[in-house]
Amino acid sequence: MATKVALLLGSLRRPGNGIRIATWLTPVLRQAFNDTGNGAASHQPNVEVVFMDSTKPPLPLGPIVDGTHVPSDIRDPSQHPNPAVREFATFVSSCSGFVVLSPEYNGSYSGELKNTFDHLYWEWRKKPVSIITYGGGGGGRCAAQLRTLLSDRFKMRVAEKNVEIKLPRSRPSGEQKASTTGEAPDWLEEYRPGILQTVEELKRLIADKS
C-alpha cells in the first residue's frame, strides 16, 4: 500500500493564486516523492499525493458550533459526531504526512486554514508536515506563525525547510500568470529546487517512526 501525503490548501478563493499554485505543485510533489534517483518518477509510485481541495466535501468544515465536546476529547476518528468532521478525521489519520500551502493574509495565515486544523486534535499529533507559503512578500510571517501553531499546539513534526513563494509585484498576465492548465511561468518554476529540498526532509521525517 502506497504512503499517502496530503496537500492542504489554506484558501477558499476561486479563482485565485492558491488554486493555481496548487495545480502546479501537486504533480511536482508527486514526482519528487516518487523520484527513482535518476530524475524520473516510478511507474508504480510508493507515495500517493492527494490534493485536498478546500472547496470540496468534506471541506470546508465551517465554524465549530458543537459545544458538547472539544476536539481533544476524541481520540478515535470514528467517534466525531459531525459526519463531515468524521470523514475528514479518518482521512487525516490515514495520511503519513502533509504539505500545507498557505497564503499570507495581513501578516498571518487564513481563518479557514486555522479552522480546518481546529476541528481535530489527536489526528494531527506527530504527523510530519512541510510549510509552503505565498504572498507579495513570500509569506514569511505566515510561515513562522504556522510553524509555532503546528509544532507547539498540535505537536506535529515540522520540516525545517519551508518555501516562501513571492508573487510578482505587478499582477501577472498571459504567459506569466500561474494557470490551472498549461505550463507554469518561469517565476513559479524558480521555486522548484526549494520544493524538492523540503520534500527530501519530509521523506526523512515520514521514514522516522520514532
Backbone as JSON Lines, residues from 0, in Angstrom:
{"i":0,"aa":"M","n":[0.84,-1.19,0.0],"ca":[0.0,0.0,0.0],"c":[0.88,1.25,0.0]}
{"i":1,"aa":"A","n":[0.54,2.2,-0.87],"ca":[1.34,3.41,-1.0],"c":[1.18,4.31,0.22]}
{"i":2,"aa":"T","n":[2.26,4.99,0.59],"ca":[2.2,6.01,1.62],"c":[1.39,7.18,1.08]}
{"i":3,"aa":"K","n":[0.59,7.8,1.94],"ca":[-0.27,8.9,1.49],"c":[0.2,10.22,2.1]}
{"i":4,"aa":"V","n":[0.39,11.21,1.23],"ca":[0.74,12.56,1.66],"c":[-0.32,13.51,1.11]}
{"i":5,"aa":"A","n":[-0.86,14.35,1.97],"ca":[-1.93,15.27,1.56],"c":[-1.4,16.68,1.39]}
{"i":6,"aa":"L","n":[-1.83,17.33,0.33],"ca":[-1.55,18.74,0.13],"c":[-2.79,19.51,0.56]}
{"i":7,"aa":"L","n":[-2.65,20.32,1.62],"ca":[-3.75,21.11,2.15],"c":[-3.61,22.56,1.71]}
{"i":8,"aa":"L","n":[-4.6,23.08,1.02],"ca":[-4.59,24.47,0.56],"c":[-5.41,25.32,1.52]}
{"i":9,"aa":"G","n":[-4.78,26.36,2.05],"ca":[-5.44,27.2,3.04],"c":[-6.17,28.39,2.46]}
{"i":10,"aa":"S","n":[-6.8,28.21,1.3],"ca":[-7.54,29.3,0.7],"c":[-8.79,28.76,0.02]}
{"i":11,"aa":"L","n":[-9.9,29.5,0.18],"ca":[-11.15,29.14,-0.47],"c":[-11.39,29.97,-1.73]}
{"i":12,"aa":"R","n":[-10.5,30.88,-2.05],"ca":[-10.72,31.79,-3.17],"c":[-10.62,31.07,-4.52]}
{"i":13,"aa":"R","n":[-11.66,31.24,-5.32],"ca":[-11.69,30.68,-6.67],"c":[-12.27,31.7,-7.63]}
{"i":14,"aa":"P","n":[-11.55,32.1,-8.69],"ca":[-10.16,31.71,-8.95],"c":[-9.23,32.48,-8.01]}
{"i":15,"aa":"G","n":[-8.0,32.07,-7.95],"ca":[-7.05,32.74,-7.08],"c":[-5.67,32.14,-7.23]}
{"i":16,"aa":"N","n":[-4.7,32.78,-6.58],"ca":[-3.31,32.3,-6.68],"c":[-3.16,30.92,-6.07]}
{"i":17,"aa":"G","n":[-3.91,30.64,-4.99],"ca":[-3.74,29.37,-4.29],"c":[-4.03,28.17,-5.15]}
{"i":18,"aa":"I","n":[-5.18,28.16,-5.82],"ca":[-5.54,27.0,-6.63],"c":[-4.61,26.88,-7.83]}
{"i":19,"aa":"R","n":[-4.14,28.01,-8.35],"ca":[-3.21,27.96,-9.48],"c":[-1.86,27.37,-9.05]}
{"i":20,"aa":"I","n":[-1.37,27.81,-7.9],"ca":[-0.09,27.27,-7.41],"c":[-0.25,25.81,-7.04]}
{"i":21,"aa":"A","n":[-1.38,25.44,-6.44],"ca":[-1.62,24.04,-6.06],"c":[-1.67,23.14,-7.29]}
{"i":22,"aa":"T","n":[-2.23,23.65,-8.39],"ca":[-2.29,22.87,-9.63],"c":[-0.9,22.58,-10.15]}
{"i":23,"aa":"W","n":[0.01,23.53,-10.03],"ca":[1.4,23.31,-10.42],"c":[2.12,22.42,-9.41]}
{"i":24,"aa":"L","n":[1.85,22.66,-8.13],"ca":[2.59,21.99,-7.06],"c":[2.28,20.51,-6.96]}
{"i":25,"aa":"T","n":[1.04,20.1,-7.19],"ca":[0.65,18.71,-7.0],"c":[1.48,17.74,-7.82]}
{"i":26,"aa":"P","n":[1.63,17.92,-9.14],"ca":[2.49,16.99,-9.89],"c":[3.96,17.11,-9.54]}
{"i":27,"aa":"V","n":[4.4,18.31,-9.12],"ca":[5.8,18.47,-8.69],"c":[6.05,17.6,-7.46]}
{"i":28,"aa":"L","n":[5.1,17.61,-6.52],"ca":[5.23,16.79,-5.32],"c":[5.19,15.3,-5.66]}
{"i":29,"aa":"R","n":[4.29,14.92,-6.55],"ca":[4.18,13.51,-6.93],"c":[5.48,12.99,-7.53]}
{"i":30,"aa":"Q","n":[6.08,13.79,-8.39],"ca":[7.33,13.36,-8.99],"c":[8.45,13.32,-7.96]}
{"i":31,"aa":"A","n":[8.5,14.34,-7.1],"ca":[9.57,14.42,-6.11],"c":[9.5,13.27,-5.11]}
{"i":32,"aa":"F","n":[8.32,12.93,-4.66],"ca":[8.18,11.85,-3.69],"c":[8.47,10.48,-4.3]}
{"i":33,"aa":"N","n":[8.28,10.36,-5.6],"ca":[8.45,9.06,-6.25],"c":[9.63,9.03,-7.21]}
{"i":34,"aa":"D","n":[10.55,9.96,-7.04],"ca":[11.75,10.01,-7.88],"c":[12.57,8.74,-7.66]}
{"i":35,"aa":"T","n":[12.95,8.09,-8.73],"ca":[13.71,6.84,-8.64],"c":[15.2,7.06,-8.42]}
{"i":36,"aa":"G","n":[15.61,8.34,-8.48],"ca":[17.03,8.63,-8.29],"c":[17.7,9.12,-9.55]}
{"i":37,"aa":"N","n":[17.06,8.93,-10.68],"ca":[17.62,9.41,-11.94],"c":[16.78,10.54,-12.53]}
{"i":38,"aa":"G","n":[15.94,11.15,-11.67],"ca":[15.12,12.26,-12.11],"c":[13.79,11.86,-12.7]}
{"i":39,"aa":"A","n":[13.51,10.56,-12.75],"ca":[12.25,10.06,-13.33],"c":[11.37,9.5,-12.22]}
{"i":40,"aa":"A","n":[10.08,9.64,-12.41],"ca":[9.14,9.11,-11.42],"c":[8.92,7.63,-11.64]}
{"i":41,"aa":"S","n":[8.72,6.91,-10.56],"ca":[8.47,5.48,-10.65],"c":[7.12,5.21,-11.32]}
{"i":42,"aa":"H","n":[7.05,4.12,-12.12],"ca":[5.79,3.76,-12.76],"c":[4.79,3.24,-11.72]}
{"i":43,"aa":"Q","n":[5.29,2.76,-10.6],"ca":[4.45,2.3,-9.52],"c":[4.79,3.13,-8.28]}
{"i":44,"aa":"P","n":[4.14,4.3,-8.15],"ca":[4.51,5.22,-7.07],"c":[4.33,4.62,-5.69]}
{"i":45,"aa":"N","n":[5.33,4.87,-4.83],"ca":[5.27,4.42,-3.45],"c":[4.57,5.43,-2.55]}
{"i":46,"aa":"V","n":[4.45,6.67,-3.05],"ca":[3.81,7.73,-2.28],"c":[2.66,8.3,-3.11]}
{"i":47,"aa":"E","n":[1.48,8.26,-2.53],"ca":[0.31,8.85,-3.17],"c":[0.13,10.27,-2.64]}
{"i":48,"aa":"V","n":[0.2,11.26,-3.53],"ca":[0.0,12.65,-3.14],"c":[-1.44,13.04,-3.48]}
{"i":49,"aa":"V","n":[-2.19,13.43,-2.46],"ca":[-3.61,13.75,-2.62],"c":[-3.81,15.24,-2.39]}
{"i":50,"aa":"F","n":[-4.36,15.93,-3.38],"ca":[-4.71,17.34,-3.2],"c":[-6.07,17.42,-2.53]}
{"i":51,"aa":"M","n":[-6.09,17.99,-1.32],"ca":[-7.33,18.14,-0.56],"c":[-7.92,19.5,-0.89]}
{"i":52,"aa":"D","n":[-8.87,19.53,-1.82],"ca":[-9.47,20.78,-2.27],"c":[-10.32,21.37,-1.14]}
{"i":53,"aa":"S","n":[-9.98,22.59,-0.73],"ca":[-10.66,23.21,0.41],"c":[-12.08,23.65,0.1]}
{"i":54,"aa":"T","n":[-12.53,23.49,-1.16],"ca":[-13.9,23.87,-1.51],"c":[-14.79,22.65,-1.76]}
{"i":55,"aa":"K","n":[-14.23,21.44,-1.61],"ca":[-15.0,20.23,-1.9],"c":[-15.12,19.37,-0.64]}
{"i":56,"aa":"P","n":[-16.29,18.69,-0.49],"ca":[-16.53,17.87,0.71],"c":[-15.39,16.89,0.98]}
{"i":57,"aa":"P","n":[-15.03,16.7,2.26],"ca":[-15.75,17.2,3.43],"c":[-15.42,18.63,3.83]}
{"i":58,"aa":"L","n":[-14.51,19.29,3.08],"ca":[-14.18,20.7,3.37],"c":[-15.08,21.61,2.55]}
{"i":59,"aa":"P","n":[-15.26,22.88,2.97],"ca":[-14.86,23.44,4.27],"c":[-15.76,22.93,5.4]}
{"i":60,"aa":"L","n":[-15.2,22.86,6.59],"ca":[-15.92,22.28,7.72],"c":[-16.84,23.27,8.42]}
{"i":61,"aa":"G","n":[-16.64,24.56,8.15],"ca":[-17.49,25.56,8.79],"c":[-17.07,25.81,10.23]}
{"i":62,"aa":"P","n":[-17.77,26.72,10.9],"ca":[-17.41,27.04,12.3],"c":[-17.69,25.88,13.25]}
{"i":63,"aa":"I","n":[-16.97,25.86,14.33],"ca":[-17.21,24.86,15.37],"c":[-18.36,25.36,16.24]}
{"i":64,"aa":"V","n":[-19.5,24.69,16.15],"ca":[-20.7,25.14,16.88],"c":[-21.16,24.12,17.92]}
{"i":65,"aa":"D","n":[-20.61,22.91,17.87],"ca":[-21.0,21.87,18.83],"c":[-20.24,22.06,20.13]}
{"i":66,"aa":"G","n":[-20.96,22.48,21.15],"ca":[-20.32,22.75,22.44],"c":[-20.32,21.58,23.4]}
{"i":67,"aa":"T","n":[-20.71,20.4,22.91],"ca":[-20.77,19.23,23.79],"c":[-19.41,18.62,24.05]}
{"i":68,"aa":"H","n":[-18.42,19.0,23.27],"ca":[-17.08,18.44,23.43],"c":[-16.08,19.38,22.78]}
{"i":69,"aa":"V","n":[-14.81,19.13,23.06],"ca":[-13.72,19.79,22.33],"c":[-12.98,18.7,21.57]}
{"i":70,"aa":"P","n":[-12.31,19.05,20.44],"ca":[-11.67,18.02,19.62],"c":[-10.7,17.12,20.38]}
{"i":71,"aa":"S","n":[-10.02,17.67,21.39],"ca":[-9.05,16.85,22.13],"c":[-9.71,15.79,22.99]}
{"i":72,"aa":"D","n":[-11.05,15.86,23.13],"ca":[-11.76,14.81,23.87],"c":[-11.86,13.52,23.07]}
{"i":73,"aa":"I","n":[-11.7,13.62,21.74],"ca":[-11.96,12.48,20.86],"c":[-10.66,11.94,20.28]}
{"i":74,"aa":"R","n":[-10.32,10.72,20.66],"ca":[-9.1,10.09,20.15],"c":[-9.38,9.15,18.98]}
{"i":75,"aa":"D","n":[-10.58,8.68,18.86],"ca":[-10.96,7.77,17.78],"c":[-11.66,8.57,16.69]}
{"i":76,"aa":"P","n":[-11.09,8.65,15.48],"ca":[-11.7,9.44,14.4],"c":[-13.15,9.08,14.11]}
{"i":77,"aa":"S","n":[-13.5,7.83,14.31],"ca":[-14.86,7.38,14.0],"c":[-15.89,7.88,15.01]}
{"i":78,"aa":"Q","n":[-15.42,8.52,16.1],"ca":[-16.33,8.96,17.15],"c":[-16.72,10.44,17.03]}
{"i":79,"aa":"H","n":[-16.21,11.13,16.02],"ca":[-16.63,12.52,15.83],"c":[-18.1,12.53,15.43]}
{"i":80,"aa":"P","n":[-18.95,13.28,16.12],"ca":[-20.38,13.24,15.84],"c":[-20.78,13.86,14.5]}
{"i":81,"aa":"N","n":[-20.04,14.87,14.05],"ca":[-20.34,15.51,12.78],"c":[-19.82,14.64,11.63]}
{"i":82,"aa":"P","n":[-20.67,14.23,10.68],"ca":[-20.24,13.32,9.6],"c":[-19.09,13.87,8.76]}
{"i":83,"aa":"A","n":[-19.12,15.18,8.45],"ca":[-18.05,15.77,7.64],"c":[-16.73,15.76,8.4]}
{"i":84,"aa":"V","n":[-16.79,16.11,9.68],"ca":[-15.58,16.1,10.52],"c":[-15.07,14.66,10.66]}
{"i":85,"aa":"R","n":[-15.99,13.72,10.83],"ca":[-15.61,12.31,10.94],"c":[-14.9,11.83,9.68]}
{"i":86,"aa":"E","n":[-15.42,12.21,8.52],"ca":[-14.79,11.83,7.25],"c":[-13.4,12.44,7.13]}
{"i":87,"aa":"F","n":[-13.3,13.72,7.5],"ca":[-12.01,14.41,7.42],"c":[-11.02,13.81,8.41]}
{"i":88,"aa":"A","n":[-11.47,13.5,9.62],"ca":[-10.61,12.92,10.64],"c":[-10.06,11.57,10.19]}
{"i":89,"aa":"T","n":[-10.91,10.79,9.55],"ca":[-10.47,9.48,9.04],"c":[-9.42,9.65,7.97]}
{"i":90,"aa":"F","n":[-9.64,10.64,7.1],"ca":[-8.67,10.92,6.04],"c":[-7.33,11.36,6.62]}
{"i":91,"aa":"V","n":[-7.36,12.31,7.56],"ca":[-6.13,12.81,8.16],"c":[-5.37,11.67,8.84]}
{"i":92,"aa":"S","n":[-6.09,10.8,9.54],"ca":[-5.45,9.67,10.22],"c":[-4.78,8.72,9.24]}
{"i":93,"aa":"S","n":[-5.32,8.64,8.03],"ca":[-4.76,7.73,7.03],"c":[-3.51,8.26,6.34]}
{"i":94,"aa":"C","n":[-3.21,9.54,6.56],"ca":[-2.06,10.16,5.9],"c":[-0.78,10.0,6.72]}
{"i":95,"aa":"S","n":[0.31,9.84,6.01],"ca":[1.62,9.73,6.67],"c":[2.29,11.08,6.83]}
{"i":96,"aa":"G","n":[1.84,12.07,6.06],"ca":[2.45,13.38,6.12],"c":[1.62,14.4,5.36]}
{"i":97,"aa":"F","n":[2.01,15.68,5.51],"ca":[1.24,16.76,4.91],"c":[2.16,17.83,4.34]}
{"i":98,"aa":"V","n":[1.66,18.48,3.31],"ca":[2.26,19.71,2.81],"c":[1.17,20.77,2.91]}
{"i":99,"aa":"V","n":[1.43,21.83,3.67],"ca":[0.46,22.91,3.83],"c":[0.85,24.05,2.91]}
{"i":100,"aa":"L","n":[-0.06,24.44,2.04],"ca":[0.14,25.57,1.13],"c":[-0.77,26.7,1.61]}
{"i":101,"aa":"S","n":[-0.17,27.75,2.13],"ca":[-0.96,28.81,2.77],"c":[-0.66,30.18,2.19]}
{"i":102,"aa":"P","n":[-1.71,30.97,1.97],"ca":[-1.49,32.38,1.64],"c":[-1.16,33.15,2.91]}
{"i":103,"aa":"E","n":[-0.52,34.31,2.74],"ca":[-0.36,35.21,3.87],"c":[-1.38,36.33,3.7]}
{"i":104,"aa":"Y","n":[-2.32,36.4,4.64],"ca":[-3.33,37.45,4.65],"c":[-3.05,38.38,5.81]}
{"i":105,"aa":"N","n":[-2.71,39.62,5.51],"ca":[-2.48,40.62,6.56],"c":[-1.49,40.14,7.62]}
{"i":106,"aa":"G","n":[-0.43,39.5,7.17],"ca":[0.64,39.09,8.07],"c":[0.42,37.79,8.79]}
{"i":107,"aa":"S","n":[-0.59,37.01,8.38],"ca":[-0.86,35.76,9.07],"c":[-1.47,34.75,8.11]}
{"i":108,"aa":"Y","n":[-1.81,33.56,8.64],"ca":[-2.47,32.54,7.82],"c":[-3.97,32.82,7.78]}
{"i":109,"aa":"S","n":[-4.66,32.13,6.91],"ca":[-6.08,32.38,6.71],"c":[-6.92,31.78,7.84]}
{"i":110,"aa":"G","n":[-8.09,32.37,8.06],"ca":[-9.0,31.85,9.07],"c":[-9.49,30.46,8.73]}
{"i":111,"aa":"E","n":[-9.73,30.2,7.42],"ca":[-10.24,28.87,7.06],"c":[-9.2,27.78,7.29]}
{"i":112,"aa":"L","n":[-7.91,28.11,7.15],"ca":[-6.87,27.1,7.41],"c":[-6.83,26.8,8.91]}
{"i":113,"aa":"K","n":[-6.85,27.83,9.74],"ca":[-6.86,27.62,11.19],"c":[-8.09,26.81,11.61]}
{"i":114,"aa":"N","n":[-9.22,27.12,10.99],"ca":[-10.46,26.41,11.3],"c":[-10.36,24.94,10.94]}
{"i":115,"aa":"T","n":[-9.71,24.64,9.82],"ca":[-9.53,23.25,9.4],"c":[-8.72,22.47,10.43]}
{"i":116,"aa":"F","n":[-7.66,23.08,10.94],"ca":[-6.85,22.42,11.96],"c":[-7.61,22.29,13.28]}
{"i":117,"aa":"D","n":[-8.36,23.32,13.63],"ca":[-9.02,23.34,14.95],"c":[-10.11,22.29,15.12]}
{"i":118,"aa":"H","n":[-10.64,21.75,14.04],"ca":[-11.69,20.74,14.16],"c":[-11.16,19.41,14.69]}
{"i":119,"aa":"L","n":[-9.84,19.22,14.61],"ca":[-9.23,17.96,15.07],"c":[-8.13,18.26,16.07]}
{"i":120,"aa":"Y","n":[-7.65,17.23,16.74],"ca":[-6.5,17.39,17.62],"c":[-5.56,16.19,17.54]}
{"i":121,"aa":"W","n":[-6.0,15.06,18.04],"ca":[-5.12,13.89,18.09],"c":[-4.73,13.4,16.71]}
{"i":122,"aa":"E","n":[-5.56,13.62,15.72],"ca":[-5.26,13.14,14.37],"c":[-4.02,13.82,13.78]}
{"i":123,"aa":"W","n":[-3.71,15.05,14.23],"ca":[-2.54,15.77,13.72],"c":[-1.25,15.37,14.45]}
{"i":124,"aa":"R","n":[-1.39,14.88,15.65],"ca":[-0.24,14.69,16.54],"c":[0.84,13.8,15.91]}
{"i":125,"aa":"K","n":[2.09,14.31,15.93],"ca":[3.3,13.63,15.45],"c":[3.34,13.43,13.92]}
{"i":126,"aa":"K","n":[2.37,13.98,13.21],"ca":[2.4,13.86,11.75],"c":[3.45,14.81,11.18]}
{"i":127,"aa":"P","n":[4.29,14.34,10.25],"ca":[5.25,15.23,9.59],"c":[4.54,16.2,8.65]}
{"i":128,"aa":"V","n":[5.07,17.41,8.55],"ca":[4.46,18.43,7.71],"c":[5.5,19.4,7.19]}
{"i":129,"aa":"S","n":[5.32,19.81,5.95],"ca":[6.14,20.87,5.35],"c":[5.25,22.08,5.11]}
{"i":130,"aa":"I","n":[5.84,23.26,5.22],"ca":[5.1,24.51,5.06],"c":[5.55,25.24,3.8]}
{"i":131,"aa":"I","n":[4.59,25.58,2.96],"ca":[4.84,26.38,1.77],"c":[3.87,27.56,1.82]}
{"i":132,"aa":"T","n":[4.39,28.77,1.72],"ca":[3.54,29.95,1.78],"c":[3.69,30.77,0.51]}
{"i":133,"aa":"Y","n":[2.72,31.64,0.29],"ca":[2.81,32.55,-0.85],"c":[2.17,33.89,-0.49]}
{"i":134,"aa":"G","n":[2.66,34.93,-1.16],"ca":[2.16,36.28,-0.91],"c":[3.06,37.29,-1.56]}
{"i":135,"aa":"G","n":[2.72,38.56,-1.42],"ca":[3.52,39.61,-2.03],"c":[4.96,39.63,-1.54]}
{"i":136,"aa":"G","n":[5.15,39.25,-0.27],"ca":[6.5,39.17,0.29],"c":[6.97,37.75,0.5]}
{"i":137,"aa":"G","n":[6.21,36.79,0.04],"ca":[6.58,35.39,0.18],"c":[5.88,34.66,1.31]}
{"i":138,"aa":"G","n":[5.36,35.41,2.28],"ca":[4.62,34.76,3.37],"c":[5.47,34.32,4.54]}
{"i":139,"aa":"G","n":[6.6,35.0,4.77],"ca":[7.49,34.6,5.86],"c":[6.86,34.68,7.24]}
{"i":140,"aa":"R","n":[6.08,35.73,7.48],"ca":[5.43,35.87,8.8],"c":[4.39,34.77,9.0]}
{"i":141,"aa":"C","n":[3.68,34.46,7.93],"ca":[2.71,33.37,8.0],"c":[3.4,32.06,8.29]}
{"i":142,"aa":"A","n":[4.53,31.8,7.62],"ca":[5.28,30.56,7.83],"c":[5.74,30.42,9.27]}
{"i":143,"aa":"A","n":[6.23,31.52,9.85],"ca":[6.71,31.48,11.23],"c":[5.56,31.17,12.2]}
{"i":144,"aa":"Q","n":[4.42,31.78,11.97],"ca":[3.27,31.54,12.84],"c":[2.72,30.12,12.67]}
{"i":145,"aa":"L","n":[2.7,29.64,11.44],"ca":[2.27,28.27,11.21],"c":[3.19,27.27,11.9]}
{"i":146,"aa":"R","n":[4.48,27.54,11.84],"ca":[5.45,26.65,12.49],"c":[5.16,26.54,13.98]}
{"i":147,"aa":"T","n":[4.89,27.67,14.62],"ca":[4.56,27.67,16.05],"c":[3.26,26.93,16.31]}
{"i":148,"aa":"L","n":[2.24,27.22,15.5],"ca":[0.94,26.58,15.68],"c":[1.04,25.06,15.54]}
{"i":149,"aa":"L","n":[1.67,24.6,14.45],"ca":[1.68,23.18,14.15],"c":[2.6,22.39,15.08]}
{"i":150,"aa":"S","n":[3.73,22.98,15.44],"ca":[4.67,22.24,16.3],"c":[4.31,22.34,17.77]}
{"i":151,"aa":"D","n":[3.96,23.54,18.24],"ca":[3.7,23.73,19.67],"c":[2.3,23.28,20.08]}
{"i":152,"aa":"R","n":[1.3,23.64,19.3],"ca":[-0.07,23.36,19.7],"c":[-0.55,21.97,19.26]}
{"i":153,"aa":"F","n":[-0.22,21.6,18.02],"ca":[-0.7,20.32,17.5],"c":[0.36,19.21,17.55]}
{"i":154,"aa":"K","n":[1.56,19.56,18.02],"ca":[2.64,18.58,18.21],"c":[2.99,17.84,16.91]}
{"i":155,"aa":"M","n":[2.89,18.55,15.79],"ca":[3.32,17.96,14.52],"c":[4.83,18.11,14.37]}
{"i":156,"aa":"R","n":[5.41,17.3,13.53],"ca":[6.86,17.37,13.27],"c":[7.06,18.18,11.99]}
{"i":157,"aa":"V","n":[7.5,19.42,12.16],"ca":[7.57,20.38,11.07],"c":[8.96,20.38,10.43]}
{"i":158,"aa":"A","n":[9.0,20.25,9.12],"ca":[10.27,20.29,8.4],"c":[10.93,21.66,8.59]}
{"i":159,"aa":"E","n":[12.25,21.66,8.76],"ca":[12.97,22.91,8.95],"c":[12.92,23.78,7.7]}
{"i":160,"aa":"K","n":[12.97,23.15,6.53],"ca":[12.96,23.88,5.27],"c":[11.53,24.22,4.88]}
{"i":161,"aa":"N","n":[11.22,25.52,4.87],"ca":[9.95,25.94,4.31],"c":[10.2,26.75,3.04]}
{"i":162,"aa":"V","n":[9.2,26.86,2.21],"ca":[9.34,27.55,0.92],"c":[8.4,28.74,0.92]}
{"i":163,"aa":"E","n":[8.93,29.91,0.57],"ca":[8.14,31.14,0.53],"c":[8.07,31.63,-0.91]}
{"i":164,"aa":"I","n":[6.91,31.51,-1.52],"ca":[6.71,31.89,-2.92],"c":[6.28,33.35,-2.99]}
{"i":165,"aa":"K","n":[7.15,34.16,-3.57],"ca":[6.9,35.6,-3.67],"c":[6.17,35.89,-4.98]}
{"i":166,"aa":"L","n":[4.94,36.38,-4.87],"ca":[4.17,36.7,-6.05],"c":[4.72,37.94,-6.73]}
{"i":167,"aa":"P","n":[4.66,38.0,-8.06],"ca":[5.16,39.19,-8.78],"c":[4.44,40.45,-8.3]}
{"i":168,"aa":"R","n":[5.19,41.58,-8.27],"ca":[4.61,42.83,-7.8],"c":[3.44,43.27,-8.68]}
{"i":169,"aa":"S","n":[3.65,43.17,-9.99],"ca":[2.56,43.51,-10.91],"c":[1.72,42.27,-11.13]}
{"i":170,"aa":"R","n":[0.42,42.43,-11.22],"ca":[-0.46,41.28,-11.42],"c":[-0.08,40.58,-12.72]}
{"i":171,"aa":"P","n":[0.4,39.32,-12.67],"ca":[0.85,38.65,-13.88],"c":[-0.3,38.35,-14.83]}
{"i":172,"aa":"S","n":[0.01,38.38,-16.11],"ca":[-1.0,38.08,-17.12],"c":[-0.34,37.29,-18.24]}
{"i":173,"aa":"G","n":[-1.15,36.69,-19.11],"ca":[-0.62,35.94,-20.23],"c":[0.25,34.79,-19.78]}
{"i":174,"aa":"E","n":[1.43,34.64,-20.38],"ca":[2.32,33.52,-20.09],"c":[2.88,33.58,-18.68]}
{"i":175,"aa":"Q","n":[2.88,34.76,-18.05],"ca":[3.45,34.88,-16.71],"c":[2.44,34.65,-15.61]}
{"i":176,"aa":"K","n":[1.21,34.32,-15.97],"ca":[0.18,34.08,-14.97],"c":[0.09,32.6,-14.66]}
{"i":177,"aa":"A","n":[0.19,32.26,-13.36],"ca":[0.01,30.86,-12.97],"c":[-1.38,30.42,-13.38]}
{"i":178,"aa":"S","n":[-1.48,29.22,-13.94],"ca":[-2.75,28.77,-14.5],"c":[-3.08,27.37,-14.01]}
{"i":179,"aa":"T","n":[-4.36,27.02,-14.12],"ca":[-4.77,25.66,-13.79],"c":[-4.6,24.73,-14.97]}
{"i":180,"aa":"T","n":[-4.14,25.27,-16.09],"ca":[-3.84,24.48,-17.29],"c":[-2.54,25.0,-17.9]}
{"i":181,"aa":"G","n":[-1.88,24.15,-18.65],"ca":[-0.66,24.58,-19.33],"c":[0.56,24.61,-18.43]}
{"i":182,"aa":"E","n":[1.65,25.16,-18.95],"ca":[2.92,25.19,-18.24],"c":[2.96,26.32,-17.22]}
{"i":183,"aa":"A","n":[3.75,26.1,-16.18],"ca":[3.9,27.12,-15.14],"c":[4.83,28.22,-15.63]}
{"i":184,"aa":"P","n":[4.61,29.46,-15.2],"ca":[5.51,30.56,-15.59],"c":[6.88,30.4,-14.96]}
{"i":185,"aa":"D","n":[7.86,31.08,-15.53],"ca":[9.24,30.98,-15.04],"c":[9.36,31.39,-13.58]}
{"i":186,"aa":"W","n":[8.62,32.42,-13.17],"ca":[8.77,32.9,-11.79],"c":[8.34,31.85,-10.78]}
{"i":187,"aa":"L","n":[7.42,30.98,-11.17],"ca":[6.98,29.92,-10.27],"c":[7.95,28.74,-10.3]}
{"i":188,"aa":"E","n":[8.46,28.43,-11.47],"ca":[9.42,27.33,-11.6],"c":[10.69,27.56,-10.79]}
{"i":189,"aa":"E","n":[11.0,28.83,-10.5],"ca":[12.19,29.15,-9.71],"c":[12.14,28.51,-8.31]}
{"i":190,"aa":"Y","n":[10.95,28.17,-7.85],"ca":[10.8,27.62,-6.5],"c":[10.86,26.1,-6.47]}
{"i":191,"aa":"R","n":[11.01,25.47,-7.62],"ca":[11.05,24.01,-7.67],"c":[12.21,23.44,-6.84]}
{"i":192,"aa":"P","n":[13.44,23.99,-6.93],"ca":[14.53,23.43,-6.1],"c":[14.22,23.44,-4.61]}
{"i":193,"aa":"G","n":[13.61,24.51,-4.14],"ca":[13.25,24.58,-2.72],"c":[12.18,23.55,-2.36]}
{"i":194,"aa":"I","n":[11.24,23.33,-3.27],"ca":[10.22,22.31,-3.06],"c":[10.87,20.94,-2.93]}
{"i":195,"aa":"L","n":[11.83,20.65,-3.8],"ca":[12.5,19.35,-3.76],"c":[13.26,19.17,-2.45]}
{"i":196,"aa":"Q","n":[13.84,20.24,-1.93],"ca":[14.57,20.15,-0.66],"c":[13.63,19.82,0.5]}
{"i":197,"aa":"T","n":[12.5,20.52,0.56],"ca":[11.59,20.25,1.68],"c":[10.94,18.87,1.55]}
{"i":198,"aa":"V","n":[10.76,18.38,0.32],"ca":[10.24,17.02,0.13],"c":[11.23,15.99,0.66]}
{"i":199,"aa":"E","n":[12.51,16.19,0.39],"ca":[13.52,15.25,0.89],"c":[13.51,15.2,2.41]}
{"i":200,"aa":"E","n":[13.36,16.37,3.04],"ca":[13.3,16.4,4.5],"c":[12.03,15.73,5.0]}
{"i":201,"aa":"L","n":[10.92,15.96,4.3],"ca":[9.66,15.35,4.7],"c":[9.73,13.83,4.56]}
{"i":202,"aa":"K","n":[10.4,13.36,3.53],"ca":[10.59,11.91,3.36],"c":[11.28,11.32,4.56]}
{"i":203,"aa":"R","n":[12.32,12.01,5.05],"ca":[13.08,11.5,6.2],"c":[12.2,11.51,7.46]}
{"i":204,"aa":"L","n":[11.41,12.54,7.62],"ca":[10.53,12.61,8.79],"c":[9.49,11.49,8.76]}
{"i":205,"aa":"I","n":[8.97,11.2,7.56],"ca":[7.98,10.13,7.42],"c":[8.62,8.76,7.71]}
{"i":206,"aa":"A","n":[9.86,8.58,7.26],"ca":[10.55,7.31,7.46],"c":[10.94,7.09,8.92]}
{"i":207,"aa":"D","n":[11.12,8.21,9.66],"ca":[11.49,8.13,11.06],"c":[10.23,7.86,11.89]}
{"i":208,"aa":"K","n":[10.07,6.66,12.37],"ca":[8.86,6.28,13.11],"c":[8.97,6.56,14.61]}
{"i":209,"aa":"S","n":[10.1,7.12,15.03],"ca":[10.3,7.35,16.47],"c":[9.43,8.48,16.99]}
